[in-house]
Coordinates of C-alpha atoms in Angstrom, one line a residue:
M42 CA 0.0 0.0 0.0
S43 CA 1.4 3.5 -0.9
R44 CA 2.5 5.8 1.7
S45 CA -0.3 8.3 0.8
R46 CA -2.9 5.7 1.7
A47 CA -1.3 4.6 5.0
P48 CA -3.0 7.2 7.2
L49 CA -6.4 6.2 5.6
A50 CA -5.7 2.5 6.2
G51 CA -4.9 3.3 9.9
V52 CA -8.1 5.2 10.5
V53 CA -10.2 2.5 8.7
G54 CA -8.5 -0.2 10.8
A55 CA -9.5 1.6 14.0
L56 CA -13.1 2.2 12.8
V57 CA -13.3 -1.5 11.8
V58 CA -13.2 -2.1 15.6
V59 CA -16.0 0.3 16.2
E60 CA -18.3 -1.3 13.5
A61 CA -17.5 -4.8 14.6
T62 CA -18.6 -3.8 18.1
S63 CA -21.8 -2.3 16.5
G64 CA -22.4 -5.6 14.9
V65 CA -22.0 -7.4 18.2
L66 CA -24.6 -5.1 19.8
Q67 CA -27.0 -5.9 17.0
G68 CA -26.5 -9.7 17.1
Y69 CA -25.4 -10.6 20.6
Y70 CA -28.6 -10.1 22.5
T71 CA -31.0 -11.9 20.2
P72 CA -30.3 -15.5 21.5
L73 CA -30.5 -14.2 25.1
L74 CA -33.9 -12.4 25.0
S75 CA -35.8 -15.4 26.4
D76 CA -33.4 -15.6 29.3
V77 CA -33.6 -11.8 29.9
A78 CA -37.4 -12.1 30.0
R79 CA -37.2 -14.8 32.6
H80 CA -34.6 -12.8 34.6
L81 CA -36.8 -9.7 34.6
G82 CA -40.0 -11.6 35.2
I83 CA -41.8 -10.4 32.1
H84 CA -43.8 -12.0 29.3
D85 CA -42.1 -12.8 26.1
A86 CA -44.3 -10.2 24.2
D87 CA -42.9 -7.4 26.5
V88 CA -39.5 -8.0 24.9
N89 CA -40.8 -6.0 21.9
W90 CA -40.7 -2.9 24.0
F91 CA -36.9 -3.1 24.1
E92 CA -36.7 -2.7 20.3
A93 CA -39.5 -0.1 20.2
S94 CA -37.8 2.1 22.8
Q95 CA -34.4 1.9 21.0
L96 CA -36.1 2.6 17.7
L97 CA -37.8 5.7 19.1
L98 CA -34.6 7.1 20.5
S99 CA -32.4 6.3 17.5
A100 CA -34.8 8.0 15.1
I101 CA -34.7 11.1 17.2
V102 CA -31.0 11.4 18.1
V103 CA -29.4 10.5 14.7
P104 CA -30.4 13.8 12.9
L105 CA -29.2 15.9 15.8
L106 CA -26.0 14.0 16.3
A107 CA -25.3 14.0 12.6
R108 CA -25.7 17.8 12.5
L109 CA -23.5 18.2 15.6
G110 CA -20.9 16.0 13.8
D111 CA -20.7 18.5 10.9
M112 CA -20.6 21.4 13.4
I113 CA -18.1 20.4 16.0
G114 CA -16.4 17.4 14.5
H115 CA -17.4 13.8 13.6
R116 CA -14.7 12.3 15.9
K117 CA -16.1 14.2 18.9
V118 CA -19.6 13.0 18.3
L119 CA -18.3 9.5 17.8
I120 CA -16.5 9.5 21.1
G121 CA -19.6 11.0 22.9
S122 CA -21.9 8.4 21.5
L123 CA -19.4 5.7 22.4
I124 CA -19.4 6.9 26.0
V125 CA -23.2 6.9 26.2
T126 CA -23.4 3.5 24.7
A127 CA -20.7 2.1 27.0
A128 CA -22.5 3.4 30.1
A129 CA -25.8 2.1 28.9
S130 CA -24.3 -1.3 28.0
W131 CA -22.8 -1.7 31.5
G132 CA -26.2 -0.7 32.9
V133 CA -28.0 -3.3 30.8
A134 CA -25.8 -6.0 32.2
F135 CA -26.8 -5.2 35.8
A136 CA -30.3 -3.6 35.5
P137 CA -32.6 -5.1 38.2
S138 CA -36.0 -4.0 36.8
F139 CA -37.9 -4.0 33.5
W140 CA -38.3 -0.3 33.2
L141 CA -34.7 0.5 34.0
F142 CA -33.5 -2.2 31.6
T143 CA -35.8 -0.7 28.9
L144 CA -34.4 2.8 29.5
L145 CA -30.8 1.7 29.3
W146 CA -31.5 -0.5 26.2
A147 CA -32.9 2.6 24.5
L148 CA -29.8 4.6 25.4
Q149 CA -27.7 1.9 23.7
G150 CA -29.4 3.1 20.5
F151 CA -26.8 5.9 20.3
Y152 CA -24.7 3.3 18.5
V153 CA -26.8 3.9 15.3
V154 CA -24.8 7.1 14.7
W155 CA -21.5 5.3 14.6
L156 CA -21.8 4.3 10.9
P157 CA -22.6 7.8 9.6
M158 CA -19.8 9.3 11.7
N159 CA -17.3 6.6 10.6
V160 CA -18.1 7.1 6.9
S161 CA -17.9 10.9 7.4
I162 CA -14.4 10.5 9.0
I163 CA -13.3 8.2 6.2
H164 CA -14.6 10.6 3.6
A165 CA -12.8 13.6 5.2
R166 CA -9.5 11.7 5.2
A167 CA -10.0 10.5 1.7
R168 CA -10.4 14.0 0.4
K169 CA -6.7 14.4 0.5
H170 CA -6.5 11.9 -2.4
P171 CA -7.6 12.4 -6.0
N172 CA -9.7 9.2 -5.9
T173 CA -11.9 10.3 -2.9
A174 CA -15.0 8.4 -4.0
E175 CA -13.1 5.2 -4.5
L176 CA -11.3 5.3 -1.2
T177 CA -14.6 6.2 0.6
S178 CA -16.4 3.3 -1.0
K179 CA -13.5 0.9 -0.1
G180 CA -13.4 2.1 3.5
A181 CA -17.2 2.0 3.9
G182 CA -17.2 -1.6 2.5
L183 CA -14.6 -2.7 5.0
I184 CA -16.3 -1.3 8.0
V185 CA -19.7 -2.8 6.9
V186 CA -18.0 -6.2 6.5
A187 CA -16.8 -5.8 10.1
L188 CA -20.3 -4.9 11.2
Q189 CA -21.8 -8.0 9.6
A190 CA -19.0 -10.2 10.9
G191 CA -19.6 -8.8 14.4
A192 CA -23.3 -9.6 14.2
I193 CA -22.6 -13.2 13.2
G194 CA -19.9 -13.6 15.8
G195 CA -21.9 -11.9 18.5
A196 CA -24.9 -14.2 18.0
L197 CA -22.7 -17.3 18.0
V198 CA -20.7 -16.3 21.1
A199 CA -23.8 -15.3 23.1
G200 CA -25.4 -18.7 22.3
Q201 CA -22.4 -20.5 23.7
L202 CA -22.0 -18.3 26.8
G203 CA -25.7 -18.2 27.7
G204 CA -25.8 -21.5 29.5
L205 CA -22.2 -21.5 30.9
I206 CA -21.9 -18.3 33.0
P207 CA -24.4 -16.1 35.0
L208 CA -26.6 -13.9 32.8
H209 CA -25.2 -10.6 34.1
L210 CA -21.7 -11.7 33.1
T211 CA -22.9 -12.8 29.7
L212 CA -24.6 -9.4 29.2
A213 CA -21.4 -7.6 30.2
V214 CA -19.4 -8.9 27.2
P215 CA -20.8 -6.2 24.8
A216 CA -20.1 -3.5 27.5
V217 CA -16.4 -4.6 27.5
L218 CA -16.2 -4.4 23.7
V219 CA -17.8 -1.0 23.6
T220 CA -15.3 0.2 26.2
V221 CA -12.4 -1.2 24.1
A222 CA -13.8 0.5 21.0
L223 CA -14.0 3.8 22.9
L224 CA -10.3 3.6 23.8
V225 CA -9.3 2.7 20.2
V226 CA -11.0 5.8 18.9
I227 CA -9.5 8.0 21.5
L228 CA -6.0 6.7 20.9
K229 CA -6.0 5.8 17.2
V230 CA -8.4 8.1 15.3
E231 CA -7.2 11.7 14.8
D232 CA -9.5 14.6 14.3
P233 CA -9.9 15.1 10.6
G234 CA -10.4 18.8 11.2
V235 CA -13.5 19.3 9.1
R236 CA -16.0 21.8 10.6
A237 CA -19.1 23.4 9.4
G238 CA -19.4 25.7 12.4
G239 CA -22.8 27.3 13.0
R240 CA -25.2 26.6 15.8
V241 CA -27.8 24.1 16.8
D242 CA -31.2 24.8 15.2
S243 CA -33.2 24.4 18.4
S244 CA -36.7 25.0 17.0
G245 CA -36.0 22.7 14.1
T246 CA -34.6 20.0 16.4
V247 CA -37.6 20.2 18.6
L248 CA -40.1 19.9 15.7
L249 CA -38.1 17.1 14.1
S250 CA -37.9 15.2 17.4
L251 CA -41.6 15.6 18.1
S252 CA -42.5 14.5 14.6
L253 CA -40.3 11.4 14.7
L254 CA -41.5 10.6 18.2
A255 CA -45.1 10.7 17.1
I256 CA -44.6 8.7 13.9
T257 CA -42.3 6.0 15.4
G258 CA -44.3 5.9 18.6
G259 CA -47.5 5.3 16.7
L260 CA -45.9 2.6 14.6
A261 CA -44.6 0.9 17.8
L262 CA -48.1 0.8 19.3
A263 CA -49.4 -0.6 16.0
R264 CA -47.2 -3.6 16.5
V265 CA -49.0 -4.3 19.8
N266 CA -52.7 -3.4 19.1
G267 CA -52.8 -2.9 15.3
F268 CA -53.7 0.3 13.5
T269 CA -56.2 1.7 16.0
L270 CA -57.6 5.2 16.0
W271 CA -54.9 6.4 18.4
V272 CA -52.2 5.0 16.2
W273 CA -53.5 6.8 13.1
A274 CA -53.9 10.0 15.2
M275 CA -50.2 9.8 16.3
V276 CA -49.0 9.1 12.8
L277 CA -51.0 12.0 11.3
V278 CA -49.8 14.4 14.0
G279 CA -46.3 13.3 13.3
A280 CA -46.8 13.9 9.6
A281 CA -48.2 17.3 10.2
L282 CA -45.3 18.2 12.4
M283 CA -42.9 17.0 9.7
W284 CA -44.6 19.3 7.2
W285 CA -44.3 22.2 9.6
F286 CA -40.6 21.2 10.2
V287 CA -39.9 21.3 6.4
Q288 CA -41.5 24.8 6.1
V289 CA -39.5 26.1 9.0
E290 CA -36.2 24.6 7.8
R291 CA -36.6 26.2 4.3
R292 CA -36.4 29.6 5.9
K293 CA -33.5 28.9 8.2
D294 CA -29.9 30.0 7.4
D295 CA -28.5 27.3 9.6
P296 CA -31.0 24.4 9.6
V297 CA -30.6 21.0 11.3
I298 CA -31.4 19.4 7.9
D299 CA -30.8 21.5 4.8
M300 CA -33.8 21.0 2.5
H301 CA -31.8 22.2 -0.5
L302 CA -29.3 19.4 0.3
I303 CA -31.7 16.5 0.3
T304 CA -33.4 17.7 -2.9
R305 CA -30.2 17.4 -4.9
P306 CA -30.6 15.0 -7.9
T307 CA -27.8 12.8 -6.6
L308 CA -29.0 12.7 -3.0
W309 CA -32.8 12.4 -2.8
P310 CA -32.8 9.0 -4.6
V311 CA -30.3 7.7 -2.0
I312 CA -32.4 8.9 0.9
L313 CA -35.6 7.4 -0.6
T314 CA -33.7 4.2 -1.3
S315 CA -32.6 4.1 2.4
A316 CA -36.2 4.3 3.5
L317 CA -37.4 1.7 1.1
F318 CA -34.4 -0.6 1.9
G319 CA -35.3 -0.4 5.6
V320 CA -38.6 -2.2 4.8
S321 CA -36.7 -5.4 4.0
V322 CA -33.4 -5.2 5.9
L323 CA -35.1 -4.3 9.2
G324 CA -38.6 -5.7 8.8
A325 CA -38.3 -9.0 7.1
Q326 CA -35.8 -11.1 9.2
G327 CA -38.4 -11.9 11.9
P328 CA -41.0 -13.2 9.4
L329 CA -38.2 -15.2 7.7
S330 CA -37.3 -16.9 11.0
T331 CA -40.9 -17.7 12.0
F332 CA -41.7 -19.1 8.5
A333 CA -38.6 -21.3 8.7
G334 CA -39.9 -22.7 12.0
T335 CA -43.5 -23.3 10.9
D336 CA -44.3 -27.0 10.7
P337 CA -45.7 -27.8 7.2
T338 CA -47.3 -31.0 8.4
E339 CA -49.6 -28.9 10.6
V340 CA -50.5 -26.0 8.4
G341 CA -49.3 -27.0 4.9
Y342 CA -46.5 -24.4 4.5
G343 CA -43.3 -23.5 6.2
L344 CA -39.9 -25.2 6.4
G345 CA -40.3 -27.0 9.8
L346 CA -36.7 -26.2 10.9
D347 CA -35.7 -26.4 14.6
S348 CA -33.8 -23.5 16.2
A349 CA -30.4 -24.8 15.3
S350 CA -31.3 -25.2 11.6
R351 CA -33.0 -21.8 11.6
S352 CA -29.8 -20.3 12.8
Y353 CA -28.0 -21.8 9.8
L354 CA -30.5 -20.2 7.4
I355 CA -30.3 -16.8 9.1
G356 CA -26.5 -17.3 9.2
A357 CA -26.4 -17.9 5.4
Y358 CA -28.4 -14.7 4.9
V359 CA -26.2 -12.6 7.2
L360 CA -23.1 -14.1 5.6
S361 CA -24.4 -13.1 2.2
L362 CA -24.8 -9.5 3.5
L363 CA -21.1 -9.6 4.6
V364 CA -20.0 -10.8 1.1
G365 CA -22.2 -8.2 -0.6
A366 CA -20.7 -5.4 1.5
G367 CA -17.1 -6.7 0.8
L368 CA -17.7 -6.8 -2.9
Y369 CA -19.3 -3.4 -3.2
A370 CA -16.1 -1.3 -3.4
R371 CA -14.4 -3.6 -5.9
I372 CA -17.4 -3.8 -8.2
S373 CA -18.2 -0.1 -7.9
K374 CA -14.6 0.7 -9.0
A375 CA -15.2 -1.2 -12.3
L376 CA -18.9 -0.4 -12.9
Q377 CA -19.5 3.0 -11.1
P378 CA -21.4 3.2 -7.8
R379 CA -24.7 4.2 -9.5
R380 CA -24.8 1.0 -11.4
V381 CA -23.9 -1.1 -8.4
L382 CA -26.7 0.6 -6.4
I383 CA -29.2 -0.2 -9.1
A384 CA -28.0 -3.8 -9.4
A385 CA -28.0 -4.3 -5.6
A386 CA -31.6 -3.0 -5.3
T387 CA -32.6 -5.3 -8.2
L388 CA -31.1 -8.3 -6.4
V389 CA -33.1 -7.5 -3.3
G390 CA -36.3 -7.1 -5.2
A391 CA -35.8 -10.3 -7.2
G392 CA -34.9 -12.3 -4.2
Y393 CA -38.1 -11.4 -2.3
L394 CA -40.5 -11.4 -5.2
L395 CA -39.4 -14.9 -6.2
L396 CA -40.2 -16.1 -2.7
V397 CA -43.9 -15.4 -3.2
P398 CA -44.3 -18.5 -5.5
L399 CA -41.0 -20.3 -4.6
H400 CA -41.1 -21.0 -0.9
G401 CA -41.6 -24.8 -0.7
G402 CA -38.1 -26.1 0.2
V403 CA -35.1 -25.2 2.3
P404 CA -32.6 -25.0 -0.7
T405 CA -34.9 -22.7 -2.7
V406 CA -35.6 -20.4 0.2
T407 CA -31.9 -20.3 1.2
A408 CA -30.8 -19.5 -2.3
L409 CA -33.3 -16.7 -2.7
M410 CA -32.4 -15.2 0.7
I411 CA -28.7 -15.3 -0.4
V412 CA -29.6 -13.4 -3.5
A413 CA -31.5 -10.8 -1.5
G414 CA -28.6 -10.7 1.1
L415 CA -25.9 -10.0 -1.5
G416 CA -27.9 -7.0 -2.7
S417 CA -28.7 -5.9 0.9
G418 CA -25.0 -6.1 1.9
A419 CA -24.0 -3.9 -1.0
L420 CA -26.7 -1.4 -0.1
V421 CA -25.7 -1.3 3.6
A422 CA -22.2 -0.3 2.5
A423 CA -23.2 1.9 -0.5
L424 CA -25.9 4.1 0.9
P425 CA -23.8 6.1 3.5
A426 CA -20.8 6.2 1.2
T427 CA -22.8 7.5 -1.8
A428 CA -24.6 10.0 0.5
A429 CA -21.3 11.3 1.7
A430 CA -20.0 11.6 -1.9
A431 CA -23.2 13.4 -3.0
A432 CA -23.0 16.0 -0.2
P433 CA -20.8 19.0 0.3
P434 CA -17.8 18.3 2.6
H435 CA -19.3 20.3 5.5
Q436 CA -22.6 18.3 5.4
T437 CA -21.5 14.7 5.1
G438 CA -22.6 13.9 8.6
V439 CA -26.2 15.1 8.0
A440 CA -26.3 13.3 4.6
T441 CA -25.0 10.0 6.0
G442 CA -27.2 10.3 9.1
L443 CA -30.3 10.7 7.0
T444 CA -29.6 7.3 5.4
N445 CA -29.8 5.8 8.9
T446 CA -32.8 7.8 10.0
T447 CA -34.9 7.0 6.9
K448 CA -33.9 3.4 7.0
T449 CA -35.1 3.2 10.6
L450 CA -38.4 4.8 9.8
G451 CA -38.8 2.4 6.9
G452 CA -38.2 -0.5 9.2
A453 CA -40.6 0.8 11.8
F454 CA -43.4 1.2 9.3
A455 CA -42.7 -2.3 7.8
S456 CA -42.6 -3.9 11.3
A457 CA -46.1 -2.6 12.0
V458 CA -47.6 -3.5 8.6
F459 CA -46.0 -6.9 8.6
A460 CA -47.3 -7.7 12.1
L461 CA -50.8 -7.0 10.8
A462 CA -50.3 -8.9 7.6
L463 CA -49.1 -12.0 9.3
A464 CA -52.0 -11.9 11.8
N465 CA -54.6 -11.6 9.0
G466 CA -56.6 -14.7 8.4
V467 CA -55.3 -16.6 11.4
D468 CA -57.5 -18.6 13.8
S469 CA -55.6 -17.9 17.1
E470 CA -57.6 -20.6 18.8
T471 CA -56.3 -23.4 16.6
T472 CA -52.8 -22.3 15.7
T473 CA -50.1 -19.9 16.5
A474 CA -48.7 -19.9 13.0
A475 CA -49.0 -16.8 10.8
S476 CA -50.9 -17.1 7.6
L477 CA -49.3 -18.0 4.3
S478 CA -51.0 -15.1 2.6
G479 CA -49.4 -12.9 5.3
Y480 CA -45.9 -14.2 4.5
Q481 CA -46.5 -13.7 0.8
T482 CA -47.7 -10.1 1.4
V483 CA -44.4 -9.5 3.4
W484 CA -42.2 -10.8 0.6
A485 CA -44.2 -8.9 -2.1
I486 CA -43.9 -5.6 -0.2
C487 CA -40.2 -6.1 0.2
G488 CA -39.8 -6.9 -3.5
V489 CA -41.9 -4.0 -4.7
T490 CA -40.3 -1.4 -2.5
A491 CA -36.9 -2.6 -3.8
F492 CA -37.9 -2.1 -7.4
V493 CA -39.4 1.4 -6.5
A494 CA -35.9 2.2 -5.3
V495 CA -34.5 1.0 -8.6
G496 CA -36.8 3.4 -10.4
A497 CA -35.6 6.3 -8.1
L498 CA -31.9 5.4 -8.7
L499 CA -32.3 5.4 -12.4
T500 CA -32.9 9.2 -12.2
V501 CA -29.4 9.7 -10.7
P502 CA -26.8 11.3 -13.1
K503 CA -24.4 8.7 -14.5
V504 CA -21.3 10.3 -13.1
A505 CA -22.8 10.5 -9.6
F506 CA -20.7 9.4 -6.5
T507 CA -17.4 9.3 -8.5
S508 CA -14.4 11.6 -8.6
A509 CA -15.7 13.1 -11.8
D510 CA -18.9 14.2 -10.1
P511 CA -18.8 17.9 -9.0
D512 CA -20.7 17.0 -5.9
A513 CA -18.0 14.5 -4.9
R514 CA -15.4 17.3 -5.0
G515 CA -17.6 19.8 -3.2
L516 CA -17.6 22.1 -6.3
D517 CA -20.1 23.3 -8.8
E518 CA -19.4 23.7 -12.5
S519 CA -20.4 27.3 -12.9
P520 CA -18.0 29.3 -15.1
E521 CA -16.7 31.4 -12.2
A522 CA -16.0 28.3 -10.1
L523 CA -14.2 26.5 -12.9
A524 CA -12.2 29.7 -13.8
L525 CA -11.0 30.1 -10.2
E526 CA -10.2 26.4 -9.9
A527 CA -8.1 26.5 -13.1
V528 CA -5.8 29.2 -11.7
G529 CA -5.1 27.1 -8.6
H530 CA -7.3 28.8 -6.0
D531 CA -9.5 27.0 -3.5
V532 CA -13.2 27.5 -4.2
V533 CA -15.9 27.4 -1.5
V534 CA -19.3 27.0 -3.1
S535 CA -22.6 27.9 -1.4
D536 CA -26.1 28.0 -2.8
A537 CA -25.8 31.8 -3.3
K538 CA -22.2 32.5 -4.4
V539 CA -18.7 31.4 -5.1
V540 CA -16.0 32.7 -2.7
R541 CA -12.3 32.9 -3.5
S542 CA -9.9 31.7 -0.8
E543 CA -6.8 33.8 -0.2
E544 CA -4.4 31.2 1.1
S545 CA -5.6 27.8 -0.2
P546 CA -5.0 25.9 3.1
D547 CA -5.4 22.1 3.4
P548 CA -9.2 21.4 3.3
E549 CA -8.9 19.1 6.3
Q550 CA -7.6 21.9 8.4
E551 CA -10.4 24.3 7.5
G552 CA -14.0 24.3 8.7
G553 CA -16.8 24.5 6.3
R554 CA -14.8 23.1 3.3

């Protein structure tokens, strides 16, 4: 590896530790949830509140933390979120009551900002090189591979430790890893120096938080009682607050989310794809697991797999995500990121739509989930990287954070809709299995939303997300900008004007570049 790439390799190596830890947090606890329920003396259904609380918090904090990352530094926000997650993880290990456990579990949701911050840090470091987009894609692919590997390893290790040592010690393992990741970032990740400055948009932040709280809170309640009048009321209130938020932000000079940014022709399709992708990547794994465990001799459909065999099926799917993420950077270098995004979304759509008629055997279902998983893995790596490439240098945190926020909202909506679809047509007095039509509805929705994303991505300019893309260089192509660039001066481009820099300092040492 050339000397010029060595600093980037070093920071990516450190961030690999962070994302592997994020993967552990996402995969480690799942095999232990029944034990946690017994320990806290709660019903298995109450476990859903853990995910609901974390979903609520993460949807609210990511936009604010992403904006703070652009303002005060992505490394600082990464360290702060690691501290909160570490404290919450230690608390989860020793929490004595359900409500305290739920609160601490929600605070663990600060880890969702790690990926946007990590990609922003990589992008800032990569801007020193002429092949910024390629290096960002490669770095994003590596840390997402680490994330998926951490999820697989976490689930396997938790399953082995669960019956060997006391539960509180088993739950302390993620806390130890988060603490190690915090130390790695403090010691090994230098501040890239990119700052946007400005101030926190307090009114916009409040409106956005209330809107997301109403929408995700309503969807969380829908998972419990269905789409009742109260659920619809909360969602409609949230939508109204979101409309108000957009109107307020359009008039702000320093908004928490720049509406002009997300309407860029290279960025809005990425944000929309993130929301649509959240439907399958966050909403469909539960139905896959329950379908695999349904006994076909009783209801005429399902795979009839025991827990161990189901873990192999889920493992094959997660492993395909890892492979897809690992291949993303290499393939996008040869085919351009836009084409890879379109191909990845097509794989997701094809995999799920083919499940609607072809779900009768383990080999077929496994093969189709691997197809969908390859596309999903590529999208997990591609979406934050392409959002960073499509945004100005001082707004990469907001852009990458939006991919996580919209993905979370897509997953929340899908979880509620899927719960109702699976319950439709079921006689709860004779069976606990979900209906076949419900599963087919789930797969059809996942497939259709993926192909809607393909349609949106087809509108993206062909040079998007590459070093040839003006957005990837933080420049526009106005005659004045090109003239100044040609004589060797730095150019700072805003929506209103082009400003000439007097000294042309290193962009990583200047805020707002």
